Short mmCIF file of C-alpha atoms in Angstrom, two decimals:
data_model
loop_
_atom_site.label_atom_id
_atom_site.label_comp_id
_atom_site.label_asym_id
_atom_site.label_seq_id
_atom_site.Cartn_x
_atom_site.Cartn_y
_atom_site.Cartn_z
CA MET A 1 9.18 3.30 -23.47
CA ALA A 2 8.11 0.11 -22.07
CA ASP A 3 4.81 0.52 -19.98
CA ASN A 4 6.11 -1.86 -17.47
CA LEU A 5 9.29 -0.22 -16.55
CA ILE A 6 8.97 1.02 -13.16
CA ALA A 7 11.26 2.80 -10.80
CA LEU A 8 10.86 3.04 -7.08
CA ALA A 9 12.58 4.87 -4.68
CA GLY A 10 11.88 3.93 -0.72
CA ALA A 11 12.40 0.47 -1.25
CA THR A 12 14.01 0.02 2.15
CA GLY A 13 10.92 0.75 4.07
CA ASP A 14 8.14 -1.56 4.76
CA LEU A 15 5.80 -0.29 2.24
CA GLY A 16 8.37 0.18 -0.49
CA PHE A 17 9.63 -2.87 -0.16
CA ARG A 18 6.30 -4.44 -0.44
CA ILE A 19 5.39 -2.42 -3.55
CA ALA A 20 8.59 -3.47 -5.24
CA GLN A 21 7.75 -7.17 -4.59
CA GLN A 22 4.09 -6.60 -6.02
CA LEU A 23 5.76 -4.93 -9.15
CA LEU A 24 8.06 -7.85 -9.72
CA ASP A 25 4.92 -10.32 -9.16
CA ARG A 26 2.96 -8.47 -11.85
CA GLY A 27 5.83 -8.89 -14.15
CA ALA A 28 7.31 -5.18 -14.13
CA THR A 29 10.86 -4.51 -15.22
CA LEU A 30 11.89 -2.83 -11.98
CA LEU A 31 14.82 0.03 -11.15
CA VAL A 32 15.33 0.39 -7.66
CA LEU A 33 16.85 3.65 -6.53
CA VAL A 34 18.79 3.61 -3.49
CA ARG A 35 21.39 5.84 -1.58
CA PRO A 36 24.71 4.51 -2.04
CA GLY A 37 24.97 3.35 1.60
CA SER A 38 21.79 1.22 1.14
CA ALA A 39 22.61 -1.07 -1.91
CA ALA A 40 23.87 -3.60 0.84
CA LYS A 41 20.88 -3.91 2.73
CA PRO A 42 19.45 -7.21 3.13
CA GLU A 43 15.98 -5.97 1.44
CA ILE A 44 17.61 -4.98 -1.38
CA ALA A 45 19.73 -8.12 -2.08
CA GLN A 46 16.29 -9.84 -2.00
CA LEU A 47 15.29 -7.47 -4.66
CA ARG A 48 18.21 -7.78 -6.73
CA ALA A 49 17.94 -11.84 -6.49
CA ARG A 50 14.57 -11.41 -8.10
CA GLY A 51 15.41 -9.48 -11.15
CA ALA A 52 15.39 -5.86 -10.12
CA GLU A 53 17.69 -3.34 -11.34
CA ILE A 54 19.47 -1.72 -8.29
CA ILE A 55 20.86 2.03 -9.08
CA ALA A 56 23.07 3.31 -6.16
CA ILE A 57 22.82 7.02 -6.49
CA GLU A 58 21.70 10.43 -4.65
CA LEU A 59 18.71 11.72 -5.39
CA ALA A 60 20.42 15.46 -5.30
CA ASP A 61 22.55 14.27 -8.83
CA LYS A 62 20.09 15.45 -11.48
CA ALA A 63 22.20 14.44 -14.47
CA ALA A 64 23.23 10.80 -13.14
CA LEU A 65 19.42 10.55 -11.90
CA THR A 66 17.96 11.78 -15.24
CA GLN A 67 19.85 9.43 -17.23
CA ALA A 68 18.93 6.54 -14.91
CA LEU A 69 15.01 7.38 -15.42
CA VAL A 70 15.30 7.63 -19.45
CA GLY A 71 12.79 5.36 -20.59
CA VAL A 72 10.65 4.74 -17.40
CA ALA A 73 7.12 4.77 -17.60
CA CYS A 74 6.40 5.52 -13.68
CA VAL A 75 8.15 6.57 -10.90
CA ILE A 76 6.80 5.84 -7.40
CA SER A 77 8.54 7.70 -4.37
CA ALA A 78 7.45 5.22 -1.02
CA LEU A 79 10.17 7.84 1.13
CA SER A 80 9.74 8.54 4.48
CA GLY A 81 10.80 11.55 6.59
CA LEU A 82 10.44 14.93 7.21
CA ARG A 83 11.19 18.14 4.69
CA ALA A 84 14.39 16.89 3.63
CA THR A 85 12.65 13.81 2.47
CA ILE A 86 9.13 14.83 1.37
CA VAL A 87 9.72 17.86 -0.13
CA ASP A 88 13.29 18.26 -1.02
CA ALA A 89 14.36 14.72 -1.87
CA GLN A 90 11.32 13.83 -4.09
CA THR A 91 11.63 17.50 -5.39
CA HIS A 92 14.83 16.52 -6.75
CA LEU A 93 13.26 13.17 -7.93
CA LEU A 94 10.17 14.89 -9.93
CA ALA A 95 13.04 17.33 -11.62
CA ALA A 96 14.83 14.42 -12.65
CA ALA A 97 11.79 12.41 -13.80
CA VAL A 98 10.44 15.52 -15.73
CA ALA A 99 13.71 15.75 -17.37
CA ALA A 100 14.17 12.46 -18.47
CA GLY A 101 10.48 12.29 -20.12
CA VAL A 102 8.80 9.99 -17.46
CA PRO A 103 4.98 10.39 -18.08
CA ARG A 104 4.02 9.49 -14.83
CA PHE A 105 4.78 10.06 -10.87
CA ILE A 106 3.45 8.57 -7.64
CA PRO A 107 4.14 10.54 -4.78
CA SER A 108 4.61 9.43 -1.33
CA ASP A 109 1.47 10.31 0.05
CA PHE A 110 -0.24 7.12 1.47
CA ALA A 111 -2.44 8.82 4.09
CA ILE A 112 -5.87 10.13 5.00
CA ASP A 113 -7.09 12.76 2.59
CA PHE A 114 -5.06 15.32 3.91
CA THR A 115 -6.25 18.03 0.91
CA LYS A 116 -9.30 18.30 3.22
CA LEU A 117 -7.41 19.23 6.39
CA PRO A 118 -6.74 22.65 7.76
CA ALA A 119 -3.20 23.54 7.41
CA GLY A 120 -1.46 23.30 10.42
CA SER A 121 -3.32 20.35 11.96
CA ASN A 122 -0.37 17.52 11.09
CA ARG A 123 3.14 18.34 10.44
CA ASN A 124 3.64 15.42 8.62
CA LEU A 125 0.66 15.76 6.05
CA ASP A 126 1.38 19.71 5.60
CA LEU A 127 4.86 18.64 4.20
CA ARG A 128 3.09 16.29 1.55
CA ARG A 129 0.54 18.94 0.96
CA GLU A 130 3.58 21.16 0.27
CA PHE A 131 5.22 19.17 -2.07
CA GLY A 132 1.82 18.17 -3.80
CA GLY A 133 1.97 21.90 -4.78
CA ILE A 134 5.17 21.89 -6.48
CA LEU A 135 3.89 18.07 -7.97
CA ASP A 136 0.75 19.84 -9.62
CA LYS A 137 3.07 22.85 -11.07
CA ALA A 138 5.19 20.31 -12.93
CA PRO A 139 4.69 18.87 -16.56
CA ILE A 140 3.73 15.32 -15.38
CA ARG A 141 0.94 12.86 -14.76
CA ALA A 142 0.43 12.62 -10.72
CA THR A 143 -1.71 10.08 -9.08
CA SER A 144 -1.59 10.44 -5.48
CA ILE A 145 -2.84 7.21 -3.43
CA LEU A 146 -4.87 7.58 -0.44
CA ASN A 147 -5.49 4.93 1.96
CA GLY A 148 -6.27 6.07 5.17
CA MET A 149 -4.60 4.72 8.33
CA PHE A 150 -2.56 1.47 8.03
CA MET A 151 -4.68 -1.15 9.51
CA ASP A 152 -1.68 -2.98 10.93
CA LEU A 153 -0.87 0.29 13.26
CA LEU A 154 -4.17 -0.23 15.01
CA THR A 155 -2.74 -2.39 17.97
CA GLY A 156 0.84 -0.69 17.88
CA GLN A 157 2.01 2.69 16.93
CA ALA A 158 -1.50 3.76 16.96
CA PRO A 159 -2.87 1.70 20.14
CA VAL A 160 -6.38 2.28 19.57
CA VAL A 161 -7.41 -1.51 20.32
CA LEU A 162 -5.98 -2.20 23.72
CA PHE A 163 -6.04 -5.84 24.04
CA PRO A 164 -4.39 -5.93 27.83
CA ILE A 165 -7.68 -4.15 29.02
CA ARG A 166 -10.10 -5.23 26.44
CA ARG A 167 -10.92 -1.69 25.20
CA VAL A 168 -11.20 0.38 22.22
CA LEU A 169 -9.86 3.93 22.95
CA TYR A 170 -11.25 6.90 21.21
CA TRP A 171 -12.21 10.81 21.33
CA GLY A 172 -15.53 12.24 20.11
CA SER A 173 -17.89 10.06 18.79
CA ALA A 174 -18.05 6.21 18.93
CA ASP A 175 -19.99 6.30 15.69
CA GLN A 176 -17.49 8.44 13.45
CA PRO A 177 -16.31 6.44 10.28
CA LEU A 178 -12.85 5.63 10.10
CA ASP A 179 -10.88 4.69 6.93
CA PHE A 180 -8.20 1.79 7.29
CA THR A 181 -5.95 -0.16 4.72
CA THR A 182 -3.49 -2.54 5.48
CA ILE A 183 0.17 -2.09 4.39
CA ALA A 184 0.10 -5.02 2.05
CA ASP A 185 -3.07 -4.23 0.19
CA THR A 186 -1.83 -0.47 0.04
CA ALA A 187 1.38 -2.23 -1.80
CA ALA A 188 -0.80 -4.25 -4.13
CA TYR A 189 -2.93 -1.54 -5.15
CA THR A 190 -0.14 0.98 -5.79
CA ALA A 191 2.18 -1.67 -7.94
CA LEU A 192 -1.44 -1.91 -10.32
CA ALA A 193 -1.80 1.72 -10.27
CA ALA A 194 2.00 2.16 -11.32
CA LEU A 195 0.96 -0.13 -14.50
CA ASP A 196 -2.08 1.53 -15.21
CA PRO A 197 -1.22 4.56 -17.58
CA THR A 198 -5.16 5.84 -17.27
CA THR A 199 -4.94 6.72 -13.40
CA PRO A 200 -6.28 10.10 -12.44
CA ARG A 201 -4.89 12.52 -9.95
CA TYR A 202 -6.17 10.72 -6.84
CA LEU A 203 -7.15 7.27 -5.82
CA ARG A 204 -8.93 6.79 -2.51
CA ILE A 205 -9.17 3.30 -1.04
CA ALA A 206 -10.09 1.78 2.35
CA GLY A 207 -9.80 -1.86 3.35
CA GLN A 208 -12.40 -1.30 5.72
CA THR A 209 -14.29 1.81 6.93
CA ALA A 210 -15.04 1.41 10.58
CA THR A 211 -16.56 3.18 13.36
CA VAL A 212 -15.29 2.56 17.16
CA ARG A 213 -18.28 0.41 17.89
CA ARG A 214 -17.37 -1.62 14.86
CA LEU A 215 -13.74 -2.15 15.93
CA GLN A 216 -15.33 -3.15 19.64
CA ALA A 217 -17.49 -5.76 17.95
CA ASP A 218 -14.48 -7.04 15.79
CA ALA A 219 -12.01 -7.01 18.54
CA SER A 220 -14.68 -9.06 20.53
CA ALA A 221 -14.95 -11.62 17.41
CA ALA A 222 -10.98 -11.72 17.49
CA THR A 223 -10.50 -12.81 20.86
CA GLY A 224 -13.49 -14.56 21.71
CA ARG A 225 -13.81 -12.16 24.76
CA ARG A 226 -15.86 -8.97 25.18
CA PHE A 227 -14.36 -5.68 24.62
CA GLY A 228 -15.53 -2.23 25.83
CA ARG A 229 -14.83 1.32 24.79
CA LEU A 230 -13.27 3.91 26.55
CA ARG A 231 -13.82 7.43 25.66
CA ALA A 232 -10.65 9.47 26.97
CA GLY A 233 -13.00 12.88 25.97
CA GLY A 234 -14.03 15.04 23.31
CA LEU A 235 -11.76 16.12 20.25
CA TRP A 236 -10.95 19.14 22.45
CA VAL A 237 -9.31 16.91 25.06
CA LEU A 238 -7.34 15.21 22.53
CA LYS A 239 -6.22 18.60 20.79
CA LEU A 240 -4.89 19.59 24.42
CA MET A 241 -3.01 16.62 24.86
CA ILE A 242 -1.11 17.28 21.65
CA ASN A 243 -0.20 20.56 22.46
CA ILE A 244 1.06 19.62 25.89
CA THR A 245 2.96 16.41 24.28
CA ARG A 246 4.84 18.85 22.10
CA ARG A 247 5.86 21.28 24.35
CA LEU A 248 7.07 18.59 26.71
CA ALA A 249 8.58 16.22 24.20
CA PRO A 250 8.81 18.24 20.83
CA ALA A 251 11.39 15.64 19.12
CA PRO A 252 11.40 17.71 16.16
CA GLY A 253 13.77 15.57 14.37
CA GLU A 254 11.80 12.36 14.89
CA VAL A 255 9.43 11.45 12.05
CA PHE A 256 6.71 9.83 14.21
CA PRO A 257 6.79 11.28 17.81
CA PRO A 258 4.14 10.56 20.13
CA TRP A 259 2.49 14.02 19.41
CA GLN A 260 2.33 13.12 15.49
CA GLY A 261 0.35 10.03 15.87
CA MET A 262 -1.72 12.21 18.28
CA GLN A 263 -2.58 14.41 15.25
CA TYR A 264 -3.27 11.84 13.03
CA LEU A 265 -6.23 10.27 15.54
CA HIS A 266 -7.50 13.93 15.75
CA ASN A 267 -7.86 14.33 12.16
CA MET A 268 -9.33 10.95 11.73
CA PHE A 269 -11.97 11.42 14.39
CA THR A 270 -12.93 14.88 13.35
CA GLY A 271 -14.20 13.09 9.81
CA LEU A 272 -12.72 15.77 7.59
CA PRO A 273 -10.46 13.46 5.68
CA ARG A 274 -12.74 10.49 4.97
CA LEU A 275 -12.09 9.14 1.87
CA GLU A 276 -15.01 9.67 -0.83
CA PRO A 277 -15.55 8.33 -2.96
CA LEU A 278 -13.63 4.89 -2.77
CA ASP A 279 -11.83 3.35 -5.90
CA ASN A 280 -11.57 -0.16 -4.27
CA ALA A 281 -13.33 -1.45 -7.34
CA ARG A 282 -10.71 0.00 -9.89
CA TYR A 283 -8.63 -3.44 -9.56
CA PRO A 284 -10.97 -6.24 -8.84
CA ALA A 285 -7.95 -8.86 -8.26
CA ILE A 286 -7.36 -7.10 -4.79
CA LYS A 287 -9.28 -8.61 -1.86
CA TRP A 288 -9.21 -6.27 0.88
CA THR A 289 -8.37 -7.38 4.47
CA LYS A 290 -10.66 -6.80 6.94
CA VAL A 291 -9.95 -5.54 10.49
CA ARG A 292 -10.99 -8.57 12.17
CA GLU A 293 -8.36 -10.49 10.14
CA VAL A 294 -5.66 -8.20 11.34
CA LEU A 295 -6.92 -8.29 15.04
CA THR A 296 -7.52 -11.94 14.89
CA LEU A 297 -3.55 -12.42 13.83
CA ALA A 298 -2.56 -9.82 16.58
CA ALA A 299 -4.56 -11.70 19.43
CA ALA A 300 -2.82 -14.57 18.19
CA ARG A 301 0.64 -13.44 18.76
CA PRO A 302 2.29 -14.52 21.96
#
């Protein structure tokens, strides 16, 4: 077994593709597991051109998947989806890894610390907790990487910093610390963790922990224009909005319907899933991106 032989599932997604690139940058021998219909995607072609071995395979085919994973030092899952993916597909991947004698497994847990949240408070994170229970019973060393919210989403899918009206939207307290990490930094950290045989069960990282007041100051500095705060109410108001939105637009088959993003924000503003202690210093080579840098780039876009 080679310590630098890494298998990755989910490389066609943004995070997964970046993890693959980071692994190749660090000299890993990379096996990319893709569904047969995804092998021709441009992202996969780029990884193949860089020397990654592309294995088109169904994760439910345990015999073929087990054979493909023989000699692998670590399996990384960057899969995204609902139960069929997070629980079922990852369970197939885990079973094959165990059968192949793979010593380490990194699940697709990249999020706030859902281990501290009450069941039912976040559908997507409940699925990760469910798979975590399966993973903890398997004879393999697991490492979950928890990174808070992707900092990149602050002005997009999680519109907290509202450039058109120069406000930072929030519920509850403007002094509640919130954890953010860019997708790029999360990918770099994950690659280093995959190549590190000594990782613990959980690694917690945050490129920056910031309150709403800090986001307000960073947005003002990034744009050169004063931002204010927009308090939409207490956490009970956000909870009510989640319930109404979920009833009116349930979208059960969508991975990120509007109410799911609202659940994530509610979780963060409660303070329950804070990432403590942080493991940022474990890999000193990483230079953590700060919120102001992300907002400066966003403000510069036409």
